[in-house]
Coordinates of C-alpha atoms and ligand atoms in Angstrom, one line a residue:
X30 CA 40.2 170.5 30.3
X31 CA 43.2 168.6 31.7
X32 CA 42.5 164.9 32.2
X33 CA 44.7 162.4 34.1
X34 CA 47.0 160.0 32.3
X35 CA 48.3 157.0 34.3
X36 CA 51.3 156.3 32.0
X37 CA 52.5 159.9 32.4
X38 CA 51.9 159.5 36.1
X39 CA 54.3 156.6 36.3
X40 CA 57.2 158.6 34.8
X41 CA 59.9 159.8 37.2
X42 CA 61.4 162.9 35.7
X43 CA 64.7 164.6 36.8
X44 CA 63.4 168.2 36.9
X45 CA 63.7 170.0 40.2
X46 CA 60.7 170.7 42.3
X47 CA 59.7 174.4 42.7
X48 CA 59.1 175.5 46.3
X49 CA 56.5 178.3 46.1
X50 CA 54.0 180.1 48.3
X51 CA 50.3 179.9 48.2
X52 CA 48.7 182.6 46.0
X53 CA 45.8 184.0 48.0
X54 CA 42.6 184.9 46.2
X55 CA 41.1 188.2 47.3
X56 CA 37.7 187.6 45.8
X57 CA 35.3 186.6 48.5
X58 CA 33.0 184.7 46.2
X59 CA 32.0 182.3 49.1
X60 CA 30.4 185.0 51.2
X61 CA 27.0 183.9 52.7
X62 CA 27.6 180.4 51.4
X63 CA 28.3 177.1 53.2
X64 CA 30.6 174.2 52.4
X65 CA 30.7 170.5 53.2
X66 CA 33.8 168.3 52.7
X67 CA 33.6 164.5 53.0
X68 CA 37.0 162.8 53.3
X69 CA 37.8 159.2 52.4
X70 CA 41.0 157.3 53.1
X71 CA 44.3 158.0 54.9
X72 CA 45.7 160.7 57.1
X73 CA 47.2 162.5 54.1
X74 CA 43.6 163.0 52.8
X75 CA 42.4 164.1 56.3
X76 CA 45.1 166.8 56.3
X77 CA 44.4 167.8 52.7
X78 CA 40.8 168.3 53.7
X79 CA 42.0 170.7 56.4
X80 CA 43.6 172.7 53.6
X81 CA 40.5 172.5 51.5
X82 CA 38.5 173.9 54.4
X83 CA 41.1 176.6 55.0
X84 CA 41.0 177.7 51.4
X85 CA 37.2 177.8 51.2
X86 CA 37.0 179.8 54.5
X87 CA 39.6 182.2 53.0
X88 CA 37.1 183.3 50.4
X89 CA 34.1 183.6 52.7
X90 CA 32.5 180.1 52.9
X91 CA 31.4 178.8 56.3
X92 CA 31.2 175.2 57.4
X93 CA 27.7 173.6 56.9
X94 CA 26.3 171.2 59.5
X95 CA 25.5 168.7 56.8
X96 CA 25.7 168.3 53.1
X97 CA 21.9 168.9 52.9
X98 CA 22.4 172.6 53.8
X99 CA 25.6 173.2 51.9
X100 CA 26.1 175.3 48.7
X101 CA 29.2 173.4 47.8
X102 CA 30.1 169.8 48.5
X103 CA 33.6 168.4 47.9
X104 CA 34.5 164.7 48.0
X105 CA 38.1 164.2 48.8
X106 CA 38.6 160.6 47.6
X107 CA 40.8 157.5 48.1
X108 CA 41.8 155.1 45.4
X109 CA 43.7 152.5 47.4
X110 CA 41.0 149.7 47.1
X111 CA 37.9 149.2 45.0
X112 CA 35.5 149.5 47.9
X113 CA 36.6 153.2 48.3
X114 CA 35.2 153.8 44.8
X115 CA 31.9 152.3 45.5
X116 CA 31.3 154.6 48.5
X117 CA 32.2 157.7 46.5
X118 CA 29.9 156.8 43.6
X119 CA 27.1 156.0 46.1
X120 CA 27.4 159.4 47.7
X121 CA 27.5 161.2 44.3
X122 CA 24.1 159.5 43.7
X123 CA 22.7 161.1 46.9
X124 CA 24.0 164.5 45.8
X125 CA 22.4 164.1 42.3
X126 CA 19.1 163.6 44.0
X127 CA 19.6 166.9 46.0
X128 CA 20.5 168.7 42.8
X129 CA 17.4 167.3 41.0
X130 CA 15.0 168.2 43.9
X131 CA 15.8 170.6 46.7
X132 CA 19.0 172.5 45.5
X133 CA 19.6 172.7 41.8
X134 CA 22.4 175.3 42.4
X135 CA 24.5 172.9 44.6
X136 CA 28.1 172.8 43.4
X137 CA 29.6 169.3 43.5
X138 CA 33.3 168.7 43.3
X139 CA 35.6 165.7 43.4
X140 CA 39.3 165.6 44.3
X141 CA 41.9 163.4 45.8
X142 CA 43.4 160.1 44.6
X143 CA 40.4 158.9 42.5
X144 CA 40.5 162.2 40.6
X145 CA 44.0 161.1 39.4
X146 CA 42.6 157.9 37.8
X147 CA 41.8 158.0 34.1
X148 CA 38.9 155.5 34.4
X149 CA 37.3 157.5 37.1
X150 CA 37.5 160.8 35.3
X151 CA 36.2 159.2 32.0
X152 CA 33.3 157.7 33.9
X153 CA 32.5 161.1 35.5
X154 CA 32.6 162.9 32.2
X155 CA 30.3 160.3 30.5
X156 CA 27.9 159.3 33.3
X157 CA 28.1 161.9 36.2
X158 CA 27.7 165.1 34.2
X159 CA 26.3 166.8 37.3
X160 CA 29.7 166.8 38.9
X161 CA 30.8 170.5 38.5
X162 CA 34.5 170.3 39.0
X163 CA 37.3 167.8 39.4
X164 CA 40.9 168.6 40.5
X165 CA 43.7 166.3 41.4
X166 CA 46.2 165.9 44.2
X167 CA 49.0 167.8 42.5
X168 CA 47.1 171.1 42.1
X169 CA 45.1 171.2 45.3
X170 CA 46.4 174.7 46.0
X171 CA 44.7 175.9 42.7
X172 CA 41.3 174.6 43.9
X173 CA 39.7 178.1 44.3
X174 CA 40.6 179.1 40.8
X175 CA 38.9 175.9 39.5
X176 CA 35.8 176.6 41.5
X177 CA 35.7 180.3 40.5
X178 CA 36.1 179.3 36.8
X179 CA 33.1 177.0 37.2
X180 CA 31.0 179.8 38.8
X181 CA 32.1 182.5 36.3
X182 CA 31.6 180.4 33.1
X183 CA 29.1 177.7 34.3
X184 CA 31.2 175.2 32.4
X185 CA 32.2 172.0 34.2
X186 CA 35.9 172.0 35.1
X187 CA 38.4 169.1 35.0
X188 CA 41.9 170.1 36.1
X189 CA 44.1 167.1 36.9
X190 CA 47.9 167.1 36.4
X191 CA 49.6 163.7 35.8
X192 CA 53.0 165.1 36.9
X193 CA 53.8 166.2 40.4
X194 CA 53.1 169.8 41.1
X195 CA 55.2 172.3 43.2
X196 CA 55.6 172.0 46.9
X197 CA 53.4 174.9 48.0
X198 CA 53.9 176.4 51.4
X199 CA 51.5 178.5 53.4
X200 CA 48.2 177.0 52.1
X201 CA 45.5 178.3 54.6
X202 CA 44.5 175.4 56.9
X203 CA 41.6 175.0 59.3
X204 CA 42.6 172.1 61.6
X205 CA 40.1 169.7 63.0
X206 CA 41.8 169.5 66.4
X207 CA 43.3 172.3 68.6
X208 CA 45.6 169.8 70.4
X209 CA 46.9 167.4 67.8
X210 CA 48.1 168.5 64.4
X211 CA 49.1 166.8 61.1
X212 CA 52.3 168.1 59.5
X213 CA 53.2 167.0 56.0
X214 CA 56.9 166.2 55.7
X215 CA 56.9 164.6 52.2
X216 CA 54.5 164.1 49.3
X217 CA 54.4 161.2 46.9
X218 CA 56.2 157.9 46.8
X219 CA 58.8 156.2 44.6
X220 CA 58.7 152.7 46.0
X221 CA 56.2 151.3 43.4
X222 CA 55.0 148.3 45.5
X223 CA 53.3 146.3 42.7
X224 CA 49.9 146.4 44.3
X225 CA 49.8 150.1 45.1
X226 CA 48.3 153.0 43.2
X227 CA 49.8 155.7 45.4
X228 CA 53.0 156.4 43.3
X229 CA 50.6 157.1 40.3
X230 CA 48.0 159.2 42.2
X231 CA 50.5 161.1 44.4
X232 CA 53.5 161.4 42.1
X233 CA 57.2 161.3 42.8
X234 CA 58.6 161.8 46.2
X235 CA 59.0 165.4 47.2
X236 CA 60.3 166.3 50.7
X237 CA 59.4 169.6 52.3
X238 CA 62.4 171.7 53.4
X239 CA 63.5 170.9 57.0
X240 CA 63.2 174.6 58.1
X241 CA 59.6 174.8 56.8
X242 CA 58.7 171.7 58.9
X243 CA 60.5 172.8 62.0
X244 CA 59.0 176.3 61.8
X245 CA 55.5 174.8 61.4
X246 CA 56.0 172.7 64.5
X247 CA 57.3 175.7 66.5
X248 CA 54.3 177.7 65.4
X249 CA 51.9 174.9 66.4
X250 CA 53.6 174.6 69.8
X251 CA 53.2 178.4 70.4
X252 CA 49.5 178.0 69.5
X253 CA 49.2 175.4 72.3
X254 CA 49.3 172.2 70.3
X255 CA 50.5 169.2 72.4
X256 CA 51.1 166.7 69.6
X257 CA 52.2 166.6 65.9
X258 CA 52.1 163.7 63.5
X259 CA 54.6 163.9 60.7
X260 CA 53.0 162.7 57.6
X261 CA 54.2 161.0 54.4
X262 CA 53.6 157.9 52.4
X263 CA 57.1 156.7 53.3
X264 CA 58.5 159.0 55.9
X265 CA 61.7 157.0 56.4
X266 CA 62.8 158.1 52.9
X267 CA 62.4 161.7 54.0
X268 CA 65.1 164.0 52.6
X269 CA 66.6 161.5 50.1
X270 CA 65.3 163.6 47.2
X271 CA 66.7 167.0 48.4
X272 CA 69.5 166.5 50.9
X273 CA 72.8 164.5 50.9
X274 CA 73.2 164.1 54.6
X275 CA 69.9 165.0 56.3
X276 CA 67.3 162.2 56.8
X277 CA 64.4 161.3 59.1
X278 CA 66.6 160.8 62.1
X279 CA 68.0 164.3 61.8
X280 CA 64.5 165.7 61.2
X281 CA 63.1 163.8 64.3
X282 CA 66.0 165.3 66.4
X283 CA 65.3 168.8 65.2
X284 CA 61.5 168.5 65.7
X285 CA 62.2 167.0 69.1
X286 CA 64.3 170.0 70.0
X287 CA 61.3 172.3 69.5
X288 CA 60.1 170.9 72.8
X289 CA 56.6 170.0 71.6
X290 CA 55.2 167.4 74.0
X291 CA 54.5 164.6 71.6
X292 CA 55.8 163.6 68.1
X293 CA 54.5 160.8 66.0
X294 CA 55.1 159.9 62.4
X295 CA 53.4 157.7 59.7
X296 CA 53.9 155.7 57.5
X297 CA 57.2 153.8 57.8
X298 CA 58.7 151.5 55.2
X299 CA 61.0 148.8 56.7
X300 CA 63.4 149.3 53.8
X301 CA 64.4 152.8 54.7
X302 CA 64.4 152.3 58.5
X303 CA 67.9 152.9 59.7
X304 CA 69.6 152.1 63.1
X305 CA 70.0 155.9 63.7
X306 CA 66.3 156.3 63.4
X307 CA 65.6 153.6 66.0
X308 CA 68.2 155.3 68.3
X309 CA 66.6 158.7 68.0
X310 CA 63.2 157.3 68.7
X311 CA 64.6 155.4 71.7
X312 CA 66.5 158.4 73.1
X313 CA 64.0 161.2 72.9
X314 CA 61.1 161.4 75.5
X315 CA 58.9 163.4 73.2
X316 CA 59.1 161.0 70.3
X317 CA 56.3 158.5 71.0
X318 CA 57.1 154.8 71.3
X319 CA 54.6 153.9 68.6
X320 CA 55.5 152.7 65.2
X321 CA 53.3 151.6 62.3
X322 CA 55.5 149.2 60.3
X323 CA 53.6 147.7 57.4
X324 CA 54.6 144.0 56.8
X325 CA 52.2 143.2 53.9
X326 CA 53.1 139.5 53.8
X327 CA 55.2 137.0 55.7
X328 CA 56.2 135.0 52.6
X329 CA 59.5 136.0 50.9
X330 CA 58.1 134.9 47.6
X331 CA 55.1 137.2 47.8
X332 CA 57.2 140.0 49.3
X333 CA 59.3 139.8 46.2
X334 CA 56.3 139.8 43.9
X335 CA 55.1 142.8 45.8
X336 CA 58.5 144.6 45.3
X337 CA 58.8 145.2 49.0
X338 CA 62.6 144.9 49.0
X339 CA 62.9 143.1 52.3
X340 CA 62.6 139.5 53.4
X341 CA 60.6 138.2 56.4
X342 CA 63.8 137.7 58.3
X343 CA 65.0 141.3 57.7
X344 CA 61.6 142.5 58.8
X345 CA 61.8 140.4 62.0
X346 CA 65.3 141.7 62.7
X347 CA 64.1 145.3 62.5
X348 CA 61.0 144.5 64.5
X349 CA 63.1 143.0 67.3
X350 CA 65.5 145.8 67.2
X351 CA 62.8 148.4 67.7
X352 CA 61.2 146.3 70.5
X353 CA 64.4 145.9 72.4
X354 CA 65.7 149.5 72.0
X355 CA 62.4 151.5 72.3
X356 CA 61.1 151.1 75.8
X357 CA 57.4 150.0 76.1
X358 CA 57.0 150.4 72.4
X359 CA 53.9 149.4 70.4
X360 CA 54.1 148.3 66.8
X361 CA 51.2 148.0 64.4
X362 CA 51.1 146.8 60.8
X363 CA 49.3 146.5 57.5
X364 CA 48.8 143.1 55.9
X365 CA 47.3 142.1 52.5
X366 CA 45.9 138.7 51.9
X367 CA 45.1 137.1 48.5
X368 CA 47.9 138.8 46.5
X369 CA 48.1 137.1 43.1
X370 CA 49.9 133.8 43.4
X371 CA 49.5 133.6 47.3
X372 CA 49.1 129.9 48.2
X373 CA 47.9 128.5 51.5
X374 CA 51.6 127.9 52.4
X375 CA 52.4 131.6 51.7
X376 CA 49.5 132.6 53.8
X377 CA 50.6 130.4 56.7
X378 CA 54.0 132.0 56.6
X379 CA 52.2 135.3 57.2
X380 CA 50.4 133.8 60.2
X381 CA 53.8 132.5 61.4
X382 CA 55.3 136.0 61.3
X383 CA 52.2 137.4 63.1
X384 CA 52.7 134.8 65.8
X385 CA 56.3 135.8 66.2
X386 CA 55.7 139.5 66.2
X387 CA 52.5 139.6 68.3
X388 CA 51.6 143.0 66.9
X389 CA 49.6 145.5 69.0
X390 CA 47.2 145.8 66.1
X391 CA 46.9 145.6 62.4
X392 CA 45.0 146.8 59.4
X393 CA 44.2 143.8 57.2
X394 CA 43.1 143.9 53.6
X395 CA 42.0 141.6 50.8
X396 CA 44.0 142.3 47.7
X397 CA 42.2 144.6 45.3
X398 CA 43.6 145.0 41.8
X399 CA 44.2 148.7 41.0
X400 CA 44.2 150.3 37.6
X401 CA 47.6 150.1 35.8
X402 CA 49.6 148.6 38.6
X403 CA 51.7 145.5 37.8
X404 CA 49.8 143.3 40.3
X405 CA 46.6 144.0 38.5
X406 CA 48.1 142.4 35.4
X407 CA 49.2 139.3 37.2
X408 CA 47.1 136.2 37.1
X409 CA 44.4 136.6 39.8
X410 CA 44.7 133.1 41.4
X411 CA 43.0 133.7 44.7
X412 CA 39.1 133.6 44.7
X413 CA 37.2 136.3 46.6
X414 CA 35.9 133.5 48.8
X415 CA 39.4 132.4 49.6
X416 CA 40.5 136.0 50.3
X417 CA 37.7 136.4 52.8
X418 CA 38.5 133.1 54.5
X419 CA 42.2 134.1 54.9
X420 CA 41.2 137.6 56.1
X421 CA 38.9 136.1 58.7
X422 CA 41.6 133.7 59.9
X423 CA 44.2 136.4 60.0
X424 CA 41.9 138.8 62.0
X425 CA 41.3 136.2 64.6
X426 CA 45.0 135.9 65.3
X427 CA 45.6 139.7 65.1
X428 CA 42.7 140.3 67.6
X429 CA 44.1 137.8 70.0
X430 CA 47.4 139.6 70.2
X431 CA 45.9 143.1 70.4
X432 CA 43.8 141.9 73.2
X433 CA 46.9 140.5 74.9
X434 CA 48.8 143.7 74.4
X435 CA 46.0 145.7 75.9
X436 CA 45.6 143.3 78.9
X437 CA 49.2 144.0 79.8
X438 CA 48.2 147.6 80.6
X439 CA 45.6 146.6 83.2
X440 CA 46.0 148.5 86.5
X441 CA 49.0 150.4 85.1
X442 CA 49.1 154.2 85.2
X443 CA 49.8 155.7 81.7
X444 CA 50.0 159.2 80.3
X445 CA 47.1 160.2 78.0
X446 CA 46.5 163.3 75.8
X447 CA 42.8 164.0 76.4
X448 CA 41.3 165.0 73.1
X449 CA 37.6 165.4 73.8
X450 CA 34.4 163.9 75.1
X451 CA 34.1 160.1 74.9
X452 CA 31.9 159.0 72.0
X453 CA 30.4 156.2 74.0
X454 CA 29.5 158.1 77.1
X455 CA 29.2 161.9 77.3
X456 CA 30.0 161.9 81.0
X457 CA 33.4 160.6 80.2
X458 CA 36.4 162.0 78.1
X459 CA 38.7 160.1 75.9
X460 CA 42.4 160.3 74.9
X461 CA 45.4 158.5 73.5
X462 CA 48.2 156.8 75.4
X463 CA 51.8 157.4 74.3
X464 CA 51.6 154.2 72.3
X465 CA 48.4 155.3 70.6
X466 CA 45.8 153.3 72.5
X467 CA 42.4 154.9 72.8
X468 CA 41.2 155.2 76.4
X469 CA 37.7 156.2 77.6
X470 CA 38.5 158.1 80.8
X471 CA 36.4 158.6 83.9
X472 CA 37.5 162.2 84.6
X473 CA 36.2 165.8 84.3
X474 CA 35.9 167.7 81.0
X475 CA 38.4 170.2 82.4
X476 CA 41.3 167.8 81.5
X477 CA 40.5 168.0 77.8
X478 CA 43.6 169.3 76.0
X479 CA 45.9 168.2 78.7
X480 CA 48.4 165.3 79.1
X481 CA 47.3 163.5 82.4
X482 CA 47.9 160.3 84.3
X483 CA 45.2 157.6 83.8
X484 CA 44.9 154.3 85.6
X485 CA 43.7 151.5 83.3
X486 CA 40.6 149.8 84.8
X487 CA 39.5 147.6 82.0
X488 CA 40.8 146.4 78.6
X489 CA 39.0 145.5 75.3
X490 CA 40.3 144.6 71.8
X491 CA 40.1 148.1 70.4
X492 CA 40.0 150.4 73.5
X493 CA 40.8 150.7 77.1
X494 CA 38.8 152.1 80.1
X495 CA 40.6 154.2 82.7
X496 CA 40.3 156.6 85.6
X497 CA 41.9 160.0 85.8
X498 CA 44.6 160.3 88.6
X499 CA 45.1 163.8 89.9
X500 CA 48.7 164.8 90.3
Ligands
LIG610 N1 44.8 146.0 47.7 C1 44.7 145.8 49.1 N2 45.3 146.5 50.0 C2 46.1 147.5 49.6 N3 46.9 148.4 50.2 C3 47.5 149.2 49.3 N4 47.2 148.8 48.1 C4 46.3 147.8 48.2 C5 45.6 147.0 47.3 N5 45.7 147.1 45.9 C6 47.1 148.4 51.7 C7 48.5 148.2 52.1 C8 48.9 149.6 52.6 C9 47.6 150.1 53.1 C10 47.6 151.6 53.2 O1 46.7 149.7 52.2 O2 48.5 147.3 53.2 O3 50.0 149.5 53.5
LIG611 FE1 52.3 152.3 48.2 FE2 53.4 152.6 50.6 FE3 54.5 150.9 48.7 FE4 54.6 153.6 48.4 S1 55.6 152.4 50.0 S2 54.1 152.1 46.9 S3 52.6 154.2 49.3 S4 52.5 150.7 49.8

């Protein structure tokens, strides 16, 4: 058994990262069996689940329609806020009931960021003994060996490393979409924002080699993909750990040169956002004019306590630079309210900045103390009631601006990548504009998978309606 250790996870060692290839398992122990994977959290987890699916299918498992008819269920978890925990433990309870009644042979596994937390693994070992295996984010590629060991020995398995693993290339992947693909460019994060658990659960920053990324994009383009989203916790720091003179702006240029139709990237940290990066985004047609630029707070005092390394003025300068250089750009953000020590005045400074920036949209969160992070040890001065009140007031302002941004698109003709049938109305299709706005489109199903012109006919807070315009 290898349990996680949060103190070890905090250490940043100097040893070099090994770049290795995935070791395929020939044993088809999943033959005639079905799998179900439930994913919580961010896009990194979504993409990790595509790898989990790929590895399971490589040993014979087939996708189950629901967890009720699966032989193996894996929960790929998120640790960013406490409410993510509650959902996972709730679902584990449902799976226990299935094991106790209809399917005692069901294998239940837990992985992802929660698996990297000591408290979670201790709780599972003491109270959730029906969980058959646990593996962490650093040894995802070893998942099949962990499952096989469970099947062969019938002993519960816990395999969680508290130091970052190798960068493993070539992990089999079953992608959810055939038009738009996630591409990892970097794992981990070294920023240590004081509220954030990610540097502990995902380890130190490790960039993938540029040629592996570019080749993956070329391969996706050949397979017919129209869009790639480059993924990392802090993509603007790409390359710092392995190259002296190659960074995100170089990578964006090289990926742009592949000729793939659309390139996106998440998540940006304002600290590492250079002028060259803004210029590359502005000058390349296939780099989408959409940037997610987390602000977190508009108060310099709170930004400092958060260890964000920029002031509200520096943020605003970068924001205005992007707006002025990148034509028709959209910028969205993340904001936390109720950070320890946040006063009404600090919160009002956040509202002020939101009023200046007029974001296209925002993910807003109430501060949630996370195990072992510095902010969890600070005096918790903001009551839950006050957090909810601030969240509510913030959301009202955010919604006003996202509505306004959407209204500006009324009657305009925009390019959309059509990704499938509309969830609201199966006679319609849906897609995303270049700046990442969801459009429900009055148009034939034959345009799914294509980039087409759409005239916007109605706007709402979170989506748009439009009509397909034939070329
Ligand atoms: N509490 C609340 N929100 C958090 N985030 C990260 N950690 C916490 C926390 N402890 C938010 C940040 C980040 C987004 C992914 O989640 O805004 O940008
Ligand atoms: Fe967390 Fe992002 Fe800060 Fe890294 S940069 S510590 S992932 S909030």
